[in-house]
Amino acid sequence: MDAKTGHNVKSGKLVVGDKNWSFPIYEGTIGPDVIDISKLYAESGMFTYDPGFTSTGSCESKITYIDGDKGILLYRGVPIEQLAEHGDFLETCYLLLYGELPTSTQKSDFDYRVTRHTMVHEQMSRFFQGFRRDAHPMAVMTGCVGALSAFYHDSTDISDPHQRMVASIRMIAKMPTLAAMAYKYNIGQPFVYPKNELDYSTNFLRMCFAVPCEEFKANPVLARAMDRIFILHADHEQNASTSTVRLAGSTGANPFACIAAGIAALWGPAHGGANEAALKMLGEIGKPERIPEFIKRAKDKNDSFRLMGFGHRVYKNYDPRAKIMQKTCHEVLSELGHRDDPLLQVALELERVALHDEYFLEKKLYPNIDFYSGITLKAMGVPTNMFTVLFTLARTVGWIAQWKEMIEDPNQKIGRPRQLYTGEVRRDYIPISRRK
Ligand code: SDX
């Protein structure tokens, strides 16, 4: 056992020519061992090289575990299927933040604290006025969340555990309010304030879909589906946006700025933007008869087209979230009478064809969470430009939990990768008069 890190340690050897170096190998509680190469450069003068970090562990974490080959996802050891079936989103937030499922007293206290932070500073509504009405809601979210540090100076001291927890609660509480404001601003309707007597997901649906002219009637089936969608998207180990939050946080930036960096990273179509892209793709395919044409394009190396909602860096089996998302999709479509939604027919046929196609089987490309979330959200009346905003809302707790874990890690230091340089060697400046 290593005294400093507490890890079970074996030893590995790297041999290059007639030289060799030993490095400690740490075992996790589950999952692959890691080789600690932090001293590689000091001892060998060489860097490792791993663009896209396909084989690189960036940190130690106790929050989320994924087994991509077996299609396993655990939040603090609890299987995602059980949380989605039996729990609610705020309970999942507590689990991710504190590491244990809450007792009923802890749950009531946590719900109370989050509920009473759901309002945003009234000046934020003026902040929105600076955006064009047709701005993409993700652009608005990136700007507004980054600006939160201009309003909440009393929770930006990252060295104070109390302020770290207050910032975490504020982020979880205010994200639905900001997301709903981004939607209302985009469609030209007045903002709707949160109501404390409503549960988290019902409150969010009301802030999105209520209008001053009539009472909002909550649909419990849709509220439950939305809550489950939030649970499924809450955290996912060291994905691109979480790694962005950790890297920003390693510089000591305030938590609001770090989450804004995560939102910007999540926006990309290869990451959190895939649900919006997947729905657009299903619409472009239009009918099952056109699926072979798109499958052919997805396999064509000269065509940049990819099947959005398929494939994953880690899952080389079914994304466990996709199975739950598919079930939720059917529940919502049945509840809303959209059982014969043509997009769902295209999605089901595309999934069937892809899962029997040699190319997809060989490359282990399975539907991921984004494949069914778009159809579900569209059926619930959420416009496509809000899909990634909902992903942002849900993933905020994961980002914050990972940020807190990094800040509280006594061994954490600023992230500063190196490179393989293949540019020009040293050459002198040439005055412009002598340049050809
Ligand atoms: C999310 O990391 C996370 O955990 C992310 C996430 C989370 O919760 O945070 O799970 C959320 O981002 C889910 C993924 C959403 N993205 C998409 O659905 C976009 C479509 N998928 C791809 O862009 C791709 O699969 C990635 C980006 C998700 C993963 O890419 P990788 O791991 O870098 O794999 P790759 O690009 O090297 O692909 C391996 C091979 C390649 O072929 P070869 O070069 O080996 O011949 O598979 C092919 C790719 O061309 N391939 C696809 C494909 N995805 C990969 N071919 C067709 N369609 C696809 N969707």
Coordinates of C-alpha atoms and ligand atoms in Angstrom, one line a residue:
M1 CA 0.0 0.0 0.0
D2 CA 1.5 3.4 -1.0
A3 CA 1.6 5.7 2.0
K4 CA 1.0 8.9 0.0
T5 CA -1.8 7.8 -2.3
G6 CA -3.2 4.9 -0.3
H7 CA -3.3 2.8 -3.5
N8 CA -2.5 -0.9 -3.7
V9 CA 0.8 -0.8 -5.7
K10 CA 2.4 -3.1 -8.2
S11 CA 5.3 -2.1 -10.4
G12 CA 5.6 -1.9 -14.2
K13 CA 8.7 -1.5 -16.3
L14 CA 9.2 0.6 -19.5
V15 CA 12.1 -0.5 -21.7
V16 CA 13.4 1.8 -24.5
G17 CA 16.5 0.5 -26.2
D18 CA 19.1 -0.3 -23.5
K19 CA 17.3 1.9 -20.9
N20 CA 14.4 1.0 -18.6
W21 CA 12.4 2.7 -16.0
S22 CA 10.0 1.4 -13.3
F23 CA 6.6 3.0 -12.6
P24 CA 4.0 2.2 -9.9
I25 CA 0.8 0.5 -11.0
Y26 CA -2.3 1.3 -8.9
E27 CA -5.4 -0.9 -8.6
G28 CA -8.9 0.7 -8.5
T29 CA -11.7 -0.9 -6.5
I30 CA -13.1 -2.0 -9.9
G31 CA -12.0 -1.4 -13.5
P32 CA -8.6 -1.2 -15.2
D33 CA -5.3 -0.6 -13.2
V34 CA -3.4 2.6 -14.0
I35 CA 0.3 3.1 -14.6
D36 CA 1.5 6.3 -12.8
I37 CA 3.7 7.9 -15.4
S38 CA 3.9 11.3 -13.7
K39 CA 7.7 10.9 -13.4
L40 CA 8.2 9.7 -16.9
Y41 CA 9.4 13.0 -18.3
A42 CA 11.7 13.7 -15.4
E43 CA 13.3 10.3 -15.6
S44 CA 13.3 9.6 -19.4
G45 CA 13.0 13.0 -21.1
M46 CA 10.0 11.6 -23.0
F47 CA 6.2 12.5 -22.9
T48 CA 3.4 10.0 -23.4
Y49 CA 1.3 10.7 -26.5
D50 CA -2.4 10.0 -26.4
P51 CA -4.5 12.5 -28.6
G52 CA -8.1 12.3 -27.4
F53 CA -7.0 10.5 -24.2
T54 CA -8.2 7.1 -25.4
S55 CA -5.9 5.4 -22.9
T56 CA -5.3 8.1 -20.3
G57 CA -6.7 8.3 -16.8
S58 CA -6.7 12.0 -15.9
C59 CA -7.6 11.7 -12.2
E60 CA -8.7 9.5 -9.4
S61 CA -12.5 9.6 -8.7
K62 CA -15.0 7.9 -6.5
I63 CA -18.1 9.3 -8.2
T64 CA -19.1 7.3 -11.4
Y65 CA -18.0 4.0 -12.8
I66 CA -18.5 2.8 -16.4
D67 CA -17.8 -0.6 -17.8
G68 CA -18.1 0.0 -21.6
D69 CA -17.8 -3.7 -22.5
K70 CA -20.5 -4.8 -20.1
G71 CA -22.7 -1.7 -20.5
I72 CA -22.5 -0.9 -16.8
L73 CA -23.0 2.6 -15.2
L74 CA -22.8 3.1 -11.4
Y75 CA -23.3 6.4 -9.6
R76 CA -21.4 6.0 -6.3
G77 CA -21.8 2.3 -6.8
V78 CA -25.6 2.4 -7.4
P79 CA -26.7 1.0 -10.8
I80 CA -28.3 3.6 -13.0
E81 CA -31.2 1.3 -13.8
Q82 CA -32.1 1.2 -10.0
L83 CA -31.8 4.9 -9.6
A84 CA -34.0 5.6 -12.7
E85 CA -36.6 3.1 -11.5
H86 CA -36.8 3.9 -7.8
G87 CA -35.2 7.3 -7.2
D88 CA -35.7 10.9 -8.1
F89 CA -33.3 13.5 -9.5
L90 CA -32.6 15.4 -6.3
E91 CA -31.9 12.1 -4.5
T92 CA -29.4 11.4 -7.3
C93 CA -27.9 14.9 -6.8
Y94 CA -27.4 14.2 -3.1
L95 CA -25.8 10.8 -3.8
L96 CA -23.4 12.3 -6.4
L97 CA -22.5 15.2 -4.1
Y98 CA -22.3 13.5 -0.7
G99 CA -21.5 9.9 -1.8
E100 CA -24.4 8.2 0.0
L101 CA -28.1 7.9 -0.6
P102 CA -29.9 10.4 1.8
T103 CA -32.0 9.4 4.8
S104 CA -35.5 10.8 4.6
T105 CA -34.4 13.7 6.9
Q106 CA -31.4 14.4 4.8
K107 CA -33.5 14.2 1.6
S108 CA -36.2 16.7 3.0
D109 CA -33.4 19.1 4.1
F110 CA -31.7 18.9 0.7
D111 CA -34.9 19.4 -1.2
Y112 CA -35.7 22.4 1.0
R113 CA -32.3 24.0 0.4
V114 CA -32.4 23.4 -3.4
T115 CA -36.0 24.7 -3.6
R116 CA -35.1 27.9 -1.8
H117 CA -32.3 28.7 -4.2
T118 CA -34.3 28.3 -7.4
M119 CA -34.8 32.1 -8.0
V120 CA -32.1 34.0 -9.8
H121 CA -31.1 37.6 -9.1
E122 CA -33.7 39.9 -10.7
Q123 CA -30.9 41.7 -12.6
M124 CA -30.4 38.4 -14.6
S125 CA -33.6 39.1 -16.5
R126 CA -32.1 42.3 -17.7
F127 CA -29.0 40.3 -18.7
F128 CA -31.1 38.4 -21.1
Q129 CA -32.3 41.5 -22.9
G130 CA -28.8 41.8 -24.4
F131 CA -29.3 38.7 -26.5
R132 CA -31.1 38.4 -29.8
R133 CA -34.4 36.6 -29.4
D134 CA -33.3 34.0 -32.0
A135 CA -29.9 33.3 -30.2
H136 CA -29.4 29.6 -29.7
P137 CA -30.4 28.8 -26.1
M138 CA -27.0 27.2 -25.5
A139 CA -25.3 30.5 -26.3
V140 CA -27.5 32.2 -23.7
M141 CA -26.8 29.5 -21.1
T142 CA -23.0 29.7 -21.6
G143 CA -23.2 33.5 -21.1
C144 CA -25.7 33.5 -18.2
V145 CA -24.0 30.8 -16.2
G146 CA -20.6 32.4 -16.6
A147 CA -22.2 35.7 -15.4
L148 CA -23.6 34.1 -12.2
S149 CA -20.2 34.8 -10.6
A150 CA -21.0 38.5 -11.1
F151 CA -24.1 38.1 -8.8
Y152 CA -23.0 35.6 -6.2
H153 CA -19.7 36.9 -4.8
D154 CA -20.4 35.1 -1.5
S155 CA -19.9 31.7 -3.0
T156 CA -16.8 32.0 -5.2
D157 CA -14.1 31.4 -2.5
I158 CA -13.2 27.8 -3.5
S159 CA -11.0 27.4 -0.4
D160 CA -14.1 27.7 1.9
P161 CA -16.0 24.3 2.1
H162 CA -19.2 26.2 3.1
Q163 CA -19.0 28.4 0.0
R164 CA -18.3 25.4 -2.2
M165 CA -21.4 23.7 -1.0
V166 CA -23.5 26.9 -1.4
A167 CA -22.2 27.3 -4.9
S168 CA -23.1 23.7 -5.7
I169 CA -26.6 24.0 -4.3
R170 CA -27.1 27.3 -6.2
M171 CA -26.0 25.8 -9.5
I172 CA -28.3 22.8 -9.2
A173 CA -31.2 25.0 -8.1
K174 CA -30.8 27.8 -10.6
M175 CA -30.1 25.8 -13.8
P176 CA -33.8 24.9 -14.4
T177 CA -34.8 28.5 -13.9
L178 CA -32.1 29.8 -16.3
A179 CA -32.9 27.1 -18.8
A180 CA -36.6 27.9 -18.7
M181 CA -35.8 31.6 -19.1
A182 CA -33.6 30.9 -22.1
Y183 CA -36.6 29.0 -23.7
K184 CA -39.2 31.7 -22.8
Y185 CA -36.9 34.5 -24.1
N186 CA -36.4 32.5 -27.4
I187 CA -40.1 32.2 -28.0
G188 CA -41.0 35.7 -26.8
Q189 CA -43.1 34.7 -23.8
P190 CA -42.8 36.2 -20.3
F191 CA -40.5 34.5 -17.7
V192 CA -42.3 32.3 -15.2
Y193 CA -41.0 32.3 -11.6
P194 CA -40.4 29.0 -9.8
K195 CA -43.0 27.8 -7.3
N196 CA -41.7 26.3 -4.1
E197 CA -44.5 23.8 -3.6
L198 CA -43.7 21.9 -6.8
D199 CA -41.1 19.2 -7.1
Y200 CA -38.0 19.9 -9.1
S201 CA -39.0 18.5 -12.5
T202 CA -42.7 19.7 -12.3
N203 CA -41.3 23.2 -11.4
F204 CA -39.1 23.1 -14.5
L205 CA -41.9 22.0 -16.8
R206 CA -44.2 24.7 -15.4
M207 CA -41.5 27.4 -15.9
C208 CA -41.2 26.3 -19.5
F209 CA -44.8 25.8 -20.5
A210 CA -47.0 27.9 -18.2
V211 CA -48.5 31.1 -19.5
P212 CA -50.0 34.0 -17.5
C213 CA -53.4 33.5 -19.2
E214 CA -54.3 30.1 -17.7
E215 CA -53.4 27.7 -14.8
F216 CA -50.7 25.2 -15.7
K217 CA -51.8 21.6 -15.4
A218 CA -48.8 19.3 -14.6
N219 CA -48.8 15.9 -16.3
P220 CA -47.2 13.5 -13.7
V221 CA -46.2 11.0 -16.4
L222 CA -44.3 13.7 -18.2
A223 CA -42.8 15.1 -15.0
R224 CA -41.6 11.6 -14.0
A225 CA -40.2 11.1 -17.5
M226 CA -38.3 14.4 -17.3
D227 CA -37.0 13.6 -13.8
R228 CA -35.7 10.2 -15.2
I229 CA -34.1 11.9 -18.2
F230 CA -32.2 14.2 -15.7
I231 CA -31.1 11.1 -13.7
L232 CA -29.8 9.4 -16.8
H233 CA -27.8 12.5 -17.8
A234 CA -26.5 13.5 -14.3
D235 CA -22.9 12.2 -14.6
H236 CA -20.7 10.1 -16.8
E237 CA -17.1 9.9 -15.5
Q238 CA -14.4 11.9 -17.3
N239 CA -16.2 12.8 -20.5
A240 CA -15.2 15.8 -22.6
S241 CA -17.3 18.4 -20.7
T242 CA -16.5 17.1 -17.3
S243 CA -12.8 17.1 -18.2
T244 CA -13.2 20.7 -19.3
V245 CA -14.7 21.6 -15.9
R246 CA -11.9 19.8 -14.1
L247 CA -9.2 21.5 -16.1
A248 CA -10.8 25.0 -15.6
G249 CA -11.2 24.3 -11.9
S250 CA -7.6 23.2 -11.6
T251 CA -6.5 26.8 -12.2
G252 CA -8.6 28.0 -9.2
A253 CA -11.3 29.6 -11.4
N254 CA -14.7 30.1 -9.6
P255 CA -17.3 27.3 -9.9
F256 CA -19.7 29.3 -12.1
A257 CA -16.9 30.0 -14.7
C258 CA -15.9 26.3 -14.6
I259 CA -19.5 25.2 -15.3
A260 CA -19.8 27.7 -18.1
A261 CA -16.7 26.1 -19.7
G262 CA -18.4 22.7 -19.3
I263 CA -21.5 24.0 -21.1
A264 CA -19.5 25.3 -24.0
A265 CA -17.8 21.8 -24.4
L266 CA -21.1 20.0 -24.1
W267 CA -22.6 22.0 -26.9
G268 CA -20.6 20.2 -29.6
P269 CA -22.5 17.7 -31.8
A270 CA -20.1 14.9 -31.0
H271 CA -21.0 15.3 -27.3
G272 CA -24.1 16.8 -25.8
G273 CA -25.3 18.3 -29.1
A274 CA -25.8 14.8 -30.5
N275 CA -29.5 14.5 -29.3
E276 CA -30.4 17.6 -31.4
A277 CA -28.3 16.3 -34.3
A278 CA -29.8 12.8 -34.0
L279 CA -33.4 14.1 -34.2
K280 CA -32.4 16.3 -37.2
M281 CA -30.9 13.1 -38.8
L282 CA -34.1 11.1 -38.2
G283 CA -36.0 13.9 -39.8
E284 CA -33.6 13.9 -42.8
I285 CA -34.0 10.2 -43.2
G286 CA -37.8 10.7 -43.1
K287 CA -38.9 7.2 -43.8
P288 CA -37.6 3.6 -43.2
E289 CA -37.1 3.0 -47.0
R290 CA -34.3 5.6 -47.0
I291 CA -32.3 4.0 -44.1
P292 CA -30.0 1.9 -46.4
E293 CA -28.8 5.1 -48.1
F294 CA -27.8 6.7 -44.8
I295 CA -26.2 3.5 -43.5
K296 CA -24.1 3.4 -46.7
R297 CA -23.0 7.1 -46.1
A298 CA -22.1 6.3 -42.5
K299 CA -19.8 3.6 -43.6
D300 CA -18.2 5.7 -46.4
K301 CA -14.8 6.9 -45.3
N302 CA -15.0 9.8 -47.8
D303 CA -18.3 11.0 -46.3
S304 CA -18.1 12.9 -43.0
F305 CA -21.7 11.7 -42.2
R306 CA -22.0 9.7 -39.0
L307 CA -25.1 8.1 -37.5
M308 CA -25.8 10.6 -34.7
G309 CA -26.8 8.9 -31.5
F310 CA -24.6 5.9 -32.3
G311 CA -21.2 5.0 -31.0
H312 CA -19.4 5.9 -27.9
R313 CA -15.8 6.3 -26.7
V314 CA -16.4 4.0 -23.7
Y315 CA -19.5 1.9 -24.4
K316 CA -18.6 -0.9 -26.8
N317 CA -21.9 -2.5 -25.8
Y318 CA -25.4 -1.0 -25.4
D319 CA -25.3 2.3 -23.5
P320 CA -27.4 1.3 -20.4
R321 CA -29.0 4.7 -20.4
A322 CA -30.2 4.2 -24.0
K323 CA -32.3 1.1 -22.9
I324 CA -34.0 3.2 -20.1
M325 CA -34.4 6.1 -22.5
Q326 CA -36.1 3.8 -25.1
K327 CA -38.5 2.6 -22.4
T328 CA -39.2 6.2 -21.3
C329 CA -39.7 7.2 -24.9
H330 CA -42.4 4.6 -25.4
E331 CA -44.1 5.7 -22.1
V332 CA -44.2 9.3 -23.2
L333 CA -45.4 8.6 -26.7
S334 CA -48.2 6.3 -25.4
E335 CA -49.2 9.0 -22.8
L336 CA -49.4 11.6 -25.5
G337 CA -51.0 9.4 -28.1
H338 CA -48.0 9.7 -30.5
R339 CA -47.5 5.9 -30.5
D340 CA -47.2 6.0 -34.3
D341 CA -44.7 8.9 -34.4
P342 CA -43.0 8.5 -37.8
L343 CA -39.7 9.5 -36.2
L344 CA -40.0 6.6 -33.8
Q345 CA -40.7 4.2 -36.6
V346 CA -37.6 5.4 -38.4
A347 CA -35.5 5.2 -35.2
L348 CA -36.7 1.6 -34.4
E349 CA -36.0 0.5 -37.9
L350 CA -32.6 2.3 -38.0
E351 CA -31.7 0.6 -34.7
R352 CA -32.7 -2.8 -36.0
V353 CA -30.8 -2.4 -39.3
A354 CA -27.6 -1.0 -37.7
L355 CA -27.5 -3.7 -35.0
H356 CA -27.4 -6.3 -37.7
D357 CA -24.9 -4.6 -40.0
E358 CA -21.4 -6.0 -40.1
Y359 CA -19.7 -2.5 -40.0
F360 CA -21.6 -1.5 -36.8
L361 CA -21.1 -4.8 -35.2
E362 CA -17.3 -4.9 -36.0
K363 CA -16.8 -1.3 -34.7
K364 CA -19.2 -2.0 -31.7
L365 CA -21.4 1.0 -32.5
Y366 CA -24.5 0.8 -30.4
P367 CA -27.2 3.4 -29.8
N368 CA -26.2 5.9 -27.1
I369 CA -28.3 7.9 -24.8
D370 CA -28.8 10.6 -27.4
F371 CA -30.6 8.3 -29.8
Y372 CA -33.9 8.2 -28.0
S373 CA -33.7 11.3 -25.9
G374 CA -34.4 13.6 -28.9
I375 CA -37.6 11.8 -29.9
T376 CA -38.8 11.8 -26.3
L377 CA -38.2 15.5 -25.7
K378 CA -39.7 16.5 -29.0
A379 CA -42.9 14.5 -28.1
M380 CA -42.9 16.4 -24.8
G381 CA -43.0 19.7 -26.7
V382 CA -39.4 20.6 -26.1
P383 CA -37.9 22.3 -29.3
T384 CA -34.7 20.7 -30.7
N385 CA -32.6 23.8 -29.8
M386 CA -33.4 23.2 -26.1
F387 CA -32.3 19.5 -26.1
T388 CA -28.7 20.2 -25.1
V389 CA -29.9 22.8 -22.6
L390 CA -31.7 20.0 -20.8
F391 CA -28.6 17.9 -21.0
T392 CA -26.7 20.9 -19.4
L393 CA -29.4 21.2 -16.7
A394 CA -29.0 17.5 -15.7
R395 CA -25.2 17.3 -16.1
T396 CA -24.6 20.3 -13.8
V397 CA -24.7 18.1 -10.7
G398 CA -22.1 15.8 -12.3
W399 CA -19.8 18.7 -13.2
I400 CA -20.2 20.2 -9.7
A401 CA -19.6 16.9 -7.9
Q402 CA -16.4 16.2 -10.0
W403 CA -15.2 19.8 -9.5
K404 CA -15.7 19.6 -5.7
E405 CA -13.9 16.2 -5.7
M406 CA -11.0 17.7 -7.6
I407 CA -10.8 20.9 -5.4
E408 CA -10.9 18.7 -2.2
D409 CA -8.2 16.3 -3.6
P410 CA -5.0 17.1 -1.6
N411 CA -2.9 15.9 -4.6
Q412 CA -4.6 18.0 -7.2
K413 CA -2.5 20.5 -9.3
I414 CA -3.1 22.7 -12.3
G415 CA -3.6 20.6 -15.5
R416 CA -0.9 21.4 -18.0
P417 CA -0.5 18.7 -20.8
R418 CA 2.6 18.8 -23.1
Q419 CA 2.9 18.0 -26.9
L420 CA 4.7 16.3 -29.7
Y421 CA 6.1 19.4 -31.6
T422 CA 6.5 18.9 -35.4
G423 CA 6.7 22.6 -36.4
E424 CA 9.6 24.7 -37.7
V425 CA 13.0 24.4 -35.9
R426 CA 14.6 27.7 -34.8
R427 CA 14.9 30.3 -37.6
D428 CA 15.7 34.1 -37.6
Y429 CA 13.3 36.9 -38.2
I430 CA 13.3 38.2 -41.8
P431 CA 12.5 41.9 -42.3
I432 CA 9.4 42.4 -44.4
S433 CA 11.5 44.2 -47.1
R434 CA 13.4 41.0 -47.7
R435 CA 10.5 38.5 -47.7
K436 CA 9.6 37.0 -51.0
Ligands
SDX1 C1 -22.2 11.7 -25.4 O1 -18.0 10.6 -23.2 C2 -19.1 10.5 -22.8 O2 -19.4 9.8 -21.8 C3 -20.2 11.3 -23.5 C4 -21.6 11.1 -23.1 C5 -21.8 11.6 -21.7 O3 -22.8 11.2 -21.1 O4 -21.1 12.6 -21.3 O5 -22.0 9.7 -23.1 C6 -22.6 11.8 -24.0 O6 -21.5 12.5 -25.9 C7 -22.7 10.5 -26.2 C8 -22.1 10.4 -27.7 C9 -22.9 11.3 -28.5 N1 -22.3 11.5 -29.9 C10 -22.9 11.0 -30.9 O7 -23.8 10.2 -31.0 C11 -22.2 11.4 -32.2 C12 -22.0 10.2 -33.1 N2 -20.9 9.4 -32.5 C13 -19.5 9.6 -32.9 O8 -19.2 10.9 -33.3 C14 -18.5 8.8 -32.1 O9 -19.1 7.6 -31.9 C15 -18.1 9.4 -30.8 C16 -17.6 10.8 -30.9 C17 -19.3 9.3 -29.8 C18 -17.0 8.5 -30.3 O10 -16.0 8.6 -31.1 P1 -14.5 7.8 -30.8 O11 -14.6 7.1 -29.6 O12 -13.4 8.8 -31.0 O13 -14.5 6.8 -31.9 P2 -14.0 7.0 -33.3 O14 -14.5 8.3 -33.8 O15 -12.5 6.7 -33.3 O16 -14.8 5.9 -34.1 C19 -14.3 4.6 -34.2 C20 -14.7 4.1 -35.6 C21 -14.3 5.1 -36.7 O17 -14.1 4.3 -37.8 P3 -12.5 4.0 -38.3 O18 -11.8 5.3 -38.4 O19 -12.0 3.1 -37.1 O20 -12.6 3.2 -39.6 O21 -16.1 4.0 -35.6 C22 -16.6 4.9 -36.6 C23 -15.5 5.9 -36.9 O22 -15.6 6.4 -38.3 N3 -17.8 5.6 -36.0 C24 -18.9 5.8 -36.6 C25 -19.7 6.4 -35.7 N4 -19.1 6.6 -34.5 C26 -17.8 6.0 -34.7 N5 -19.3 5.5 -37.9 C27 -20.6 5.9 -38.2 N6 -21.5 6.5 -37.3 C28 -21.1 6.8 -36.1 N7 -21.9 7.3 -35.2

